[in-house]
Amino acid sequence: MHFGQENTFKASYVMDKSAIIQMLSEYDKTMIQKYQNIIKNETLIIKNDPQLQDLDFINILKVQVIELYSCINTIPKLESKNIKQLKIQDCDIYRLNELQLENLEFLEIYNYNRQYSKTLTQEIAKFLRLRELRLYGCIVDMSPISQKSNNLTKLFLRSCEIRTTTALRPLVNLEELCLDTNDGVDITSLQYLTTLKKLYLKQCGLINLDALRPLNMLEELNIQENKIVYIQPLLELTQLSKLDARYNNISDSKIIEQHSNFKKSNFILSRISQPTKTELQVANILKSINSPINSLKYLSKQAQNSIYIQIAFKKIITENLQKQNDNHSQFIARVMALIYQVNKSEADQ
């Protein structure tokens, strides 16, 4: 879940277990024994069940939330007016067209089978009441959804190999958008999404922010780990109250002090404009040593043993010596960005 956020839908009705058993008494006793202990707050969570072939019993239970984890190859046929939320993670599925969920409002899919991902958005587009869509690690074409999903207010497309935002232009009601880790994405068309309030563009390879100038309703922006040099366009975002721009190459960080909300807002630029004592020590060591190995004491033991990291440090030192216009703070930012990425990669393993 992005930034520790949780879904907004909360069940208010807790089903009594004995009532469930009675309702299913004439159905499949196997299903009763299998699922009676995992239904809570109108939520059914099924994990590691590759044999699951039938979801008809869900209608009897009046379940509103379904979560499927590493369990099926094909989504069983299901028609329900009760289900409002569906989460699918690490299921080697290849189609959603068997789902008739006319009141579905929230859909989250992790790691969809890439072989069939071209048809994924066409199948999602039929969920006309969808308000929030979260896709992680899915290669998608957003055009089918954008043309039909007028109710969509939250869209997360993380690590989906998005290259352009043109298909997002029709989403005029979008308030929250995440395009994290879509390296090289062209954000030009974001200028048309003027209803955006929250925007996440972490690790997108961005160089400039000109496309964000018209987003005068934007309140929260995350542009961590990009290649941004100038943040002057952000001065036009008068509603901006939360900004995270760490690990960039920003040269005009002082200009953010001119923002109308500067004194009462949470603008995080400290990793660039105000290096810590430790960061200064790292930078000074890196500039003075002949071998990058000595500097690795600031990393974890696992990272210290990585030949790749040693080569990366040597490369950044060489580049720094060759660039006379590379000032001290820029060099620190580049070094610390590398350290951050190394430690983050290790933590994710």
Short mmCIF file of C-alpha atoms in Angstrom, two decimals:
data_model
loop_
_atom_site.label_atom_id
_atom_site.label_comp_id
_atom_site.label_asym_id
_atom_site.label_seq_id
_atom_site.Cartn_x
_atom_site.Cartn_y
_atom_site.Cartn_z
CA MET A 1 0.00 0.00 0.00
CA HIS A 2 1.42 3.29 -0.97
CA PHE A 3 2.64 5.68 1.78
CA GLY A 4 1.00 3.54 4.45
CA GLN A 5 -2.43 4.38 3.15
CA GLU A 6 -5.35 2.02 3.77
CA ASN A 7 -8.48 1.40 1.81
CA THR A 8 -11.38 3.67 2.58
CA PHE A 9 -14.05 0.97 2.58
CA LYS A 10 -14.84 -0.46 6.02
CA ALA A 11 -17.34 -3.19 6.78
CA SER A 12 -19.81 -2.43 9.52
CA TYR A 13 -21.63 -5.76 9.73
CA VAL A 14 -20.01 -8.83 11.31
CA MET A 15 -21.57 -12.12 10.26
CA ASP A 16 -22.27 -14.67 12.97
CA LYS A 17 -20.44 -17.93 12.28
CA SER A 18 -23.41 -20.12 13.19
CA ALA A 19 -25.58 -18.12 10.81
CA ILE A 20 -23.08 -18.75 8.04
CA ILE A 21 -23.14 -22.49 8.68
CA GLN A 22 -26.92 -22.55 8.68
CA MET A 23 -27.06 -20.61 5.42
CA LEU A 24 -24.72 -23.09 3.81
CA SER A 25 -26.22 -26.21 5.32
CA GLU A 26 -27.72 -27.25 2.02
CA TYR A 27 -24.79 -26.09 -0.05
CA ASP A 28 -21.33 -27.66 -0.09
CA LYS A 29 -20.20 -28.94 3.31
CA THR A 30 -16.62 -28.88 2.10
CA MET A 31 -16.88 -25.16 1.52
CA ILE A 32 -18.37 -24.68 4.99
CA GLN A 33 -15.49 -26.46 6.66
CA LYS A 34 -12.93 -24.67 4.54
CA TYR A 35 -14.06 -21.06 4.81
CA GLN A 36 -16.17 -20.70 7.95
CA ASN A 37 -13.14 -19.69 10.02
CA ILE A 38 -11.78 -17.01 7.71
CA ILE A 39 -14.79 -14.81 7.04
CA LYS A 40 -14.60 -11.66 9.15
CA ASN A 41 -16.31 -8.31 8.75
CA GLU A 42 -17.81 -9.33 5.41
CA THR A 43 -14.30 -10.04 4.12
CA LEU A 44 -13.20 -13.35 2.61
CA ILE A 45 -9.44 -13.94 2.37
CA ILE A 46 -8.22 -16.99 0.46
CA LYS A 47 -4.51 -17.85 0.33
CA ASN A 48 -2.55 -20.56 -1.46
CA ASP A 49 -5.50 -22.43 -2.92
CA PRO A 50 -4.65 -23.42 -6.52
CA GLN A 51 -7.64 -25.77 -6.64
CA LEU A 52 -10.25 -23.05 -6.14
CA GLN A 53 -12.77 -23.36 -8.97
CA ASP A 54 -16.07 -22.11 -7.58
CA LEU A 55 -16.99 -18.83 -5.91
CA ASP A 56 -20.77 -19.16 -6.03
CA PHE A 57 -20.94 -19.64 -2.27
CA ILE A 58 -19.86 -16.00 -1.85
CA ASN A 59 -23.30 -14.83 -2.92
CA ILE A 60 -24.87 -16.83 -0.13
CA LEU A 61 -22.50 -15.28 2.41
CA LYS A 62 -23.12 -11.75 1.15
CA VAL A 63 -19.40 -11.05 1.21
CA GLN A 64 -18.44 -7.51 0.21
CA VAL A 65 -14.64 -7.86 0.14
CA ILE A 66 -12.62 -10.64 -1.49
CA GLU A 67 -8.85 -11.03 -1.23
CA LEU A 68 -7.11 -13.74 -3.26
CA TYR A 69 -3.42 -14.50 -2.68
CA SER A 70 -1.42 -17.04 -4.70
CA CYS A 71 -4.38 -19.27 -5.17
CA ILE A 72 -5.85 -19.66 -8.65
CA ASN A 73 -5.05 -19.90 -12.33
CA THR A 74 -8.44 -18.75 -13.58
CA ILE A 75 -10.91 -16.49 -11.82
CA PRO A 76 -14.05 -18.63 -11.42
CA LYS A 77 -17.29 -17.31 -12.83
CA LEU A 78 -18.91 -15.01 -10.34
CA GLU A 79 -21.90 -12.71 -10.48
CA SER A 80 -22.55 -10.55 -7.46
CA LYS A 81 -24.09 -7.20 -6.58
CA ASN A 82 -22.65 -7.27 -3.07
CA ILE A 83 -18.94 -7.25 -3.76
CA LYS A 84 -17.40 -3.78 -3.56
CA GLN A 85 -13.73 -4.64 -3.17
CA LEU A 86 -11.50 -7.17 -4.90
CA LYS A 87 -7.80 -7.75 -4.29
CA ILE A 88 -5.75 -10.18 -6.36
CA GLN A 89 -2.08 -10.81 -5.62
CA ASP A 90 0.36 -13.23 -7.23
CA CYS A 91 -2.38 -15.28 -8.88
CA ASP A 92 -1.38 -16.59 -12.30
CA ILE A 93 -4.66 -15.54 -13.84
CA TYR A 94 -5.27 -14.72 -17.47
CA ARG A 95 -8.78 -13.27 -17.54
CA LEU A 96 -11.30 -11.35 -15.48
CA ASN A 97 -14.17 -11.56 -17.93
CA GLU A 98 -15.98 -14.17 -15.82
CA LEU A 99 -16.57 -11.57 -13.12
CA GLN A 100 -19.90 -9.77 -13.18
CA LEU A 101 -19.46 -7.32 -10.31
CA GLU A 102 -21.63 -4.36 -11.20
CA ASN A 103 -21.07 -2.56 -7.87
CA LEU A 104 -17.31 -3.03 -7.63
CA GLU A 105 -15.71 0.19 -6.36
CA PHE A 106 -12.16 -0.89 -5.48
CA LEU A 107 -9.83 -3.17 -7.46
CA GLU A 108 -6.23 -3.99 -6.62
CA ILE A 109 -4.04 -6.35 -8.65
CA TYR A 110 -0.41 -7.28 -7.97
CA ASN A 111 1.77 -9.01 -10.55
CA TYR A 112 -0.79 -9.89 -13.19
CA ASN A 113 0.26 -12.53 -15.72
CA ARG A 114 2.16 -10.40 -18.23
CA GLN A 115 1.39 -12.76 -21.07
CA TYR A 116 -2.25 -11.69 -20.90
CA SER A 117 -1.88 -8.14 -19.57
CA LYS A 118 -2.82 -6.55 -22.91
CA THR A 119 -6.46 -7.48 -22.33
CA LEU A 120 -6.48 -6.64 -18.62
CA THR A 121 -7.66 -3.04 -18.93
CA GLN A 122 -10.36 -4.01 -21.43
CA GLU A 123 -11.81 -6.34 -18.83
CA ILE A 124 -11.45 -3.79 -16.02
CA ALA A 125 -13.26 -1.16 -18.09
CA LYS A 126 -16.57 -2.98 -17.62
CA PHE A 127 -16.56 -2.10 -13.90
CA LEU A 128 -18.34 1.20 -14.41
CA ARG A 129 -18.67 2.05 -10.71
CA LEU A 130 -14.95 1.70 -10.06
CA ARG A 131 -13.65 4.55 -7.91
CA GLU A 132 -10.19 3.29 -7.02
CA LEU A 133 -7.86 1.16 -9.17
CA ARG A 134 -4.44 -0.08 -8.05
CA LEU A 135 -2.21 -2.01 -10.45
CA TYR A 136 1.29 -3.08 -9.43
CA GLY A 137 3.73 -4.78 -11.79
CA CYS A 138 1.22 -4.99 -14.64
CA ILE A 139 1.95 -3.92 -18.23
CA VAL A 140 -1.18 -2.03 -19.23
CA ASP A 141 -2.76 0.22 -21.81
CA MET A 142 -4.99 2.65 -19.94
CA SER A 143 -7.04 3.75 -22.96
CA PRO A 144 -9.98 1.33 -22.46
CA ILE A 145 -10.38 2.35 -18.82
CA SER A 146 -10.00 6.08 -19.42
CA GLN A 147 -12.81 6.05 -21.95
CA LYS A 148 -15.36 4.50 -19.58
CA SER A 149 -14.28 5.08 -15.98
CA ASN A 150 -15.80 8.47 -15.26
CA ASN A 151 -16.09 7.66 -11.55
CA LEU A 152 -12.40 6.92 -11.06
CA THR A 153 -10.87 9.23 -8.43
CA LYS A 154 -7.80 7.23 -7.37
CA LEU A 155 -5.39 5.51 -9.75
CA PHE A 156 -2.17 3.70 -8.84
CA LEU A 157 0.00 2.37 -11.67
CA ARG A 158 3.22 1.38 -9.97
CA SER A 159 5.94 -0.41 -11.96
CA CYS A 160 3.59 -0.85 -14.93
CA GLU A 161 6.09 0.24 -17.60
CA ILE A 162 4.01 3.31 -18.42
CA ARG A 163 5.73 5.41 -21.09
CA THR A 164 3.16 8.13 -21.71
CA THR A 165 0.29 9.72 -19.80
CA THR A 166 -1.76 10.62 -22.88
CA ALA A 167 -4.35 7.93 -22.15
CA LEU A 168 -5.04 9.48 -18.75
CA ARG A 169 -6.38 12.77 -20.14
CA PRO A 170 -10.08 11.75 -20.06
CA LEU A 171 -9.90 11.03 -16.30
CA VAL A 172 -11.18 14.48 -15.40
CA ASN A 173 -12.32 13.45 -11.90
CA LEU A 174 -9.00 11.98 -10.82
CA GLU A 175 -7.83 13.28 -7.43
CA GLU A 176 -4.99 10.91 -6.61
CA LEU A 177 -2.45 9.45 -9.04
CA CYS A 178 0.62 7.27 -8.48
CA LEU A 179 3.10 6.55 -11.28
CA ASP A 180 6.00 5.45 -9.08
CA THR A 181 8.84 3.45 -10.66
CA ASN A 182 7.79 3.96 -14.28
CA ASP A 183 11.21 5.02 -15.50
CA GLY A 184 11.18 7.34 -18.50
CA VAL A 185 7.47 8.14 -18.39
CA ASP A 186 6.39 11.28 -20.25
CA ILE A 187 4.25 13.29 -17.83
CA THR A 188 3.31 16.05 -20.30
CA SER A 189 -0.38 15.12 -20.34
CA LEU A 190 -0.67 15.45 -16.58
CA GLN A 191 -1.22 19.16 -17.14
CA TYR A 192 -4.81 18.32 -18.12
CA LEU A 193 -5.62 16.54 -14.84
CA THR A 194 -6.40 19.74 -13.00
CA THR A 195 -8.45 18.02 -10.28
CA LEU A 196 -5.41 16.18 -8.91
CA LYS A 197 -4.76 16.66 -5.20
CA LYS A 198 -2.12 13.98 -4.63
CA LEU A 199 0.58 12.97 -7.10
CA TYR A 200 3.37 10.40 -6.65
CA LEU A 201 6.19 10.34 -9.21
CA LYS A 202 8.97 8.55 -7.39
CA GLN A 203 11.74 6.98 -9.51
CA CYS A 204 10.37 8.07 -12.88
CA GLY A 205 13.57 9.50 -14.37
CA LEU A 206 12.04 12.99 -14.46
CA ILE A 207 14.17 15.96 -15.48
CA ASN A 208 11.74 18.88 -15.22
CA LEU A 209 8.37 19.68 -13.69
CA ASP A 210 6.90 22.10 -16.23
CA ALA A 211 3.89 19.84 -16.86
CA LEU A 212 2.76 20.32 -13.26
CA ARG A 213 2.30 24.10 -13.47
CA PRO A 214 -1.48 23.99 -14.21
CA LEU A 215 -2.24 21.66 -11.28
CA ASN A 216 -3.39 24.41 -8.95
CA MET A 217 -5.38 22.01 -6.75
CA LEU A 218 -2.36 19.82 -5.97
CA GLU A 219 -1.78 19.43 -2.22
CA GLU A 220 0.73 16.59 -2.01
CA LEU A 221 3.65 15.77 -4.33
CA ASN A 222 6.36 13.11 -4.11
CA ILE A 223 9.19 13.38 -6.65
CA GLN A 224 11.87 11.39 -4.84
CA GLU A 225 14.80 9.83 -6.68
CA ASN A 226 14.54 11.59 -10.04
CA LYS A 227 16.94 13.81 -12.01
CA ILE A 228 15.25 17.10 -11.29
CA VAL A 229 17.44 20.20 -11.26
CA TYR A 230 14.92 23.05 -11.00
CA ILE A 231 11.81 23.15 -8.83
CA GLN A 232 10.75 26.69 -9.73
CA PRO A 233 7.50 25.44 -11.40
CA LEU A 234 6.27 24.34 -7.97
CA LEU A 235 5.89 27.97 -6.89
CA GLU A 236 2.73 28.12 -8.99
CA LEU A 237 1.12 25.30 -7.01
CA THR A 238 -0.46 27.50 -4.38
CA GLN A 239 -2.31 24.65 -2.62
CA LEU A 240 0.81 22.51 -2.21
CA SER A 241 1.33 21.66 1.46
CA LYS A 242 3.38 18.45 1.33
CA LEU A 243 6.44 17.94 -0.86
CA ASP A 244 9.10 15.23 -0.85
CA ALA A 245 11.91 15.97 -3.30
CA ARG A 246 14.77 14.02 -1.75
CA TYR A 247 17.52 12.42 -3.81
CA ASN A 248 17.45 14.70 -6.85
CA ASN A 249 20.02 17.10 -8.34
CA ILE A 250 18.16 20.26 -7.35
CA SER A 251 20.21 23.42 -7.73
CA ASP A 252 17.55 26.01 -6.83
CA SER A 253 16.29 24.49 -3.57
CA LYS A 254 16.32 27.90 -1.85
CA ILE A 255 13.58 29.09 -4.16
CA ILE A 256 11.04 26.93 -2.35
CA GLU A 257 11.22 29.42 0.52
CA GLN A 258 9.30 31.80 -1.73
CA HIS A 259 6.32 29.45 -1.82
CA SER A 260 3.24 30.95 -0.21
CA ASN A 261 2.81 27.88 2.02
CA PHE A 262 6.48 27.45 2.91
CA LYS A 263 6.24 28.26 6.63
CA LYS A 264 3.19 26.13 7.35
CA SER A 265 3.90 23.21 5.02
CA ASN A 266 5.90 20.01 5.06
CA PHE A 267 8.51 20.48 2.33
CA ILE A 268 11.28 17.87 2.54
CA LEU A 269 14.43 18.94 0.72
CA SER A 270 16.91 18.35 3.54
CA ARG A 271 18.82 15.59 1.80
CA ILE A 272 19.75 18.08 -0.89
CA SER A 273 19.89 21.60 0.47
CA GLN A 274 21.00 20.81 4.04
CA PRO A 275 23.34 17.79 4.11
CA THR A 276 23.81 16.14 7.50
CA LYS A 277 27.15 15.80 9.24
CA THR A 278 27.39 12.15 8.21
CA GLU A 279 26.67 13.01 4.58
CA LEU A 280 29.43 15.62 4.58
CA GLN A 281 31.85 13.08 6.03
CA VAL A 282 30.94 10.56 3.33
CA ALA A 283 31.39 13.14 0.59
CA ASN A 284 34.77 14.27 1.92
CA ILE A 285 36.01 10.70 2.20
CA LEU A 286 34.86 9.84 -1.30
CA LYS A 287 36.62 12.89 -2.71
CA SER A 288 39.94 12.12 -1.01
CA ILE A 289 40.41 8.36 -1.31
CA ASN A 290 41.92 6.42 -4.19
CA SER A 291 39.84 3.31 -3.63
CA PRO A 292 36.06 3.37 -3.12
CA ILE A 293 36.24 0.35 -0.83
CA ASN A 294 37.13 2.43 2.25
CA SER A 295 33.96 4.46 1.89
CA LEU A 296 31.78 1.38 2.06
CA LYS A 297 31.93 1.41 5.86
CA TYR A 298 28.84 3.61 5.68
CA LEU A 299 26.90 0.79 4.07
CA SER A 300 25.67 -2.51 5.45
CA LYS A 301 27.94 -5.55 5.48
CA GLN A 302 26.05 -7.17 2.62
CA ALA A 303 26.43 -4.05 0.49
CA GLN A 304 30.14 -3.79 1.35
CA ASN A 305 30.74 -7.18 -0.26
CA SER A 306 29.03 -6.20 -3.51
CA ILE A 307 31.42 -5.77 -6.45
CA TYR A 308 28.69 -3.86 -8.25
CA ILE A 309 28.59 -1.25 -5.48
CA GLN A 310 32.37 -0.87 -5.53
CA ILE A 311 32.25 -0.23 -9.27
CA ALA A 312 29.37 2.21 -8.87
CA PHE A 313 31.28 4.22 -6.27
CA LYS A 314 34.36 4.31 -8.44
CA LYS A 315 32.27 5.55 -11.36
CA ILE A 316 30.65 8.35 -9.40
CA ILE A 317 34.02 9.49 -8.05
CA THR A 318 35.50 9.54 -11.56
CA GLU A 319 32.57 11.49 -12.92
CA ASN A 320 32.84 14.00 -10.10
CA LEU A 321 36.52 14.67 -10.76
CA GLN A 322 35.78 15.21 -14.45
CA LYS A 323 32.97 17.70 -13.82
CA GLN A 324 34.46 20.89 -12.50
CA ASN A 325 31.05 22.53 -12.30
CA ASP A 326 29.72 19.82 -10.02
CA ASN A 327 29.51 21.65 -6.70
CA HIS A 328 29.81 20.13 -3.27
CA SER A 329 26.09 19.83 -2.49
CA GLN A 330 25.32 18.23 -5.87
CA PHE A 331 28.04 15.67 -5.29
CA ILE A 332 26.66 14.88 -1.85
CA ALA A 333 23.20 14.41 -3.29
CA ARG A 334 24.48 11.98 -5.90
CA VAL A 335 26.48 9.99 -3.37
CA MET A 336 23.65 9.77 -0.86
CA ALA A 337 21.15 8.84 -3.55
CA LEU A 338 23.37 5.88 -4.41
CA ILE A 339 23.71 4.88 -0.75
CA TYR A 340 19.95 5.15 -0.29
CA GLN A 341 19.27 2.94 -3.30
CA VAL A 342 21.76 0.33 -2.11
CA ASN A 343 20.31 0.10 1.38
CA LYS A 344 16.74 0.15 0.05
CA SER A 345 17.49 -2.67 -2.38
CA GLU A 346 18.96 -4.74 0.40
CA ALA A 347 15.94 -4.08 2.64
CA ASP A 348 13.60 -5.24 -0.13
CA GLN A 349 15.41 -8.55 -0.53
#
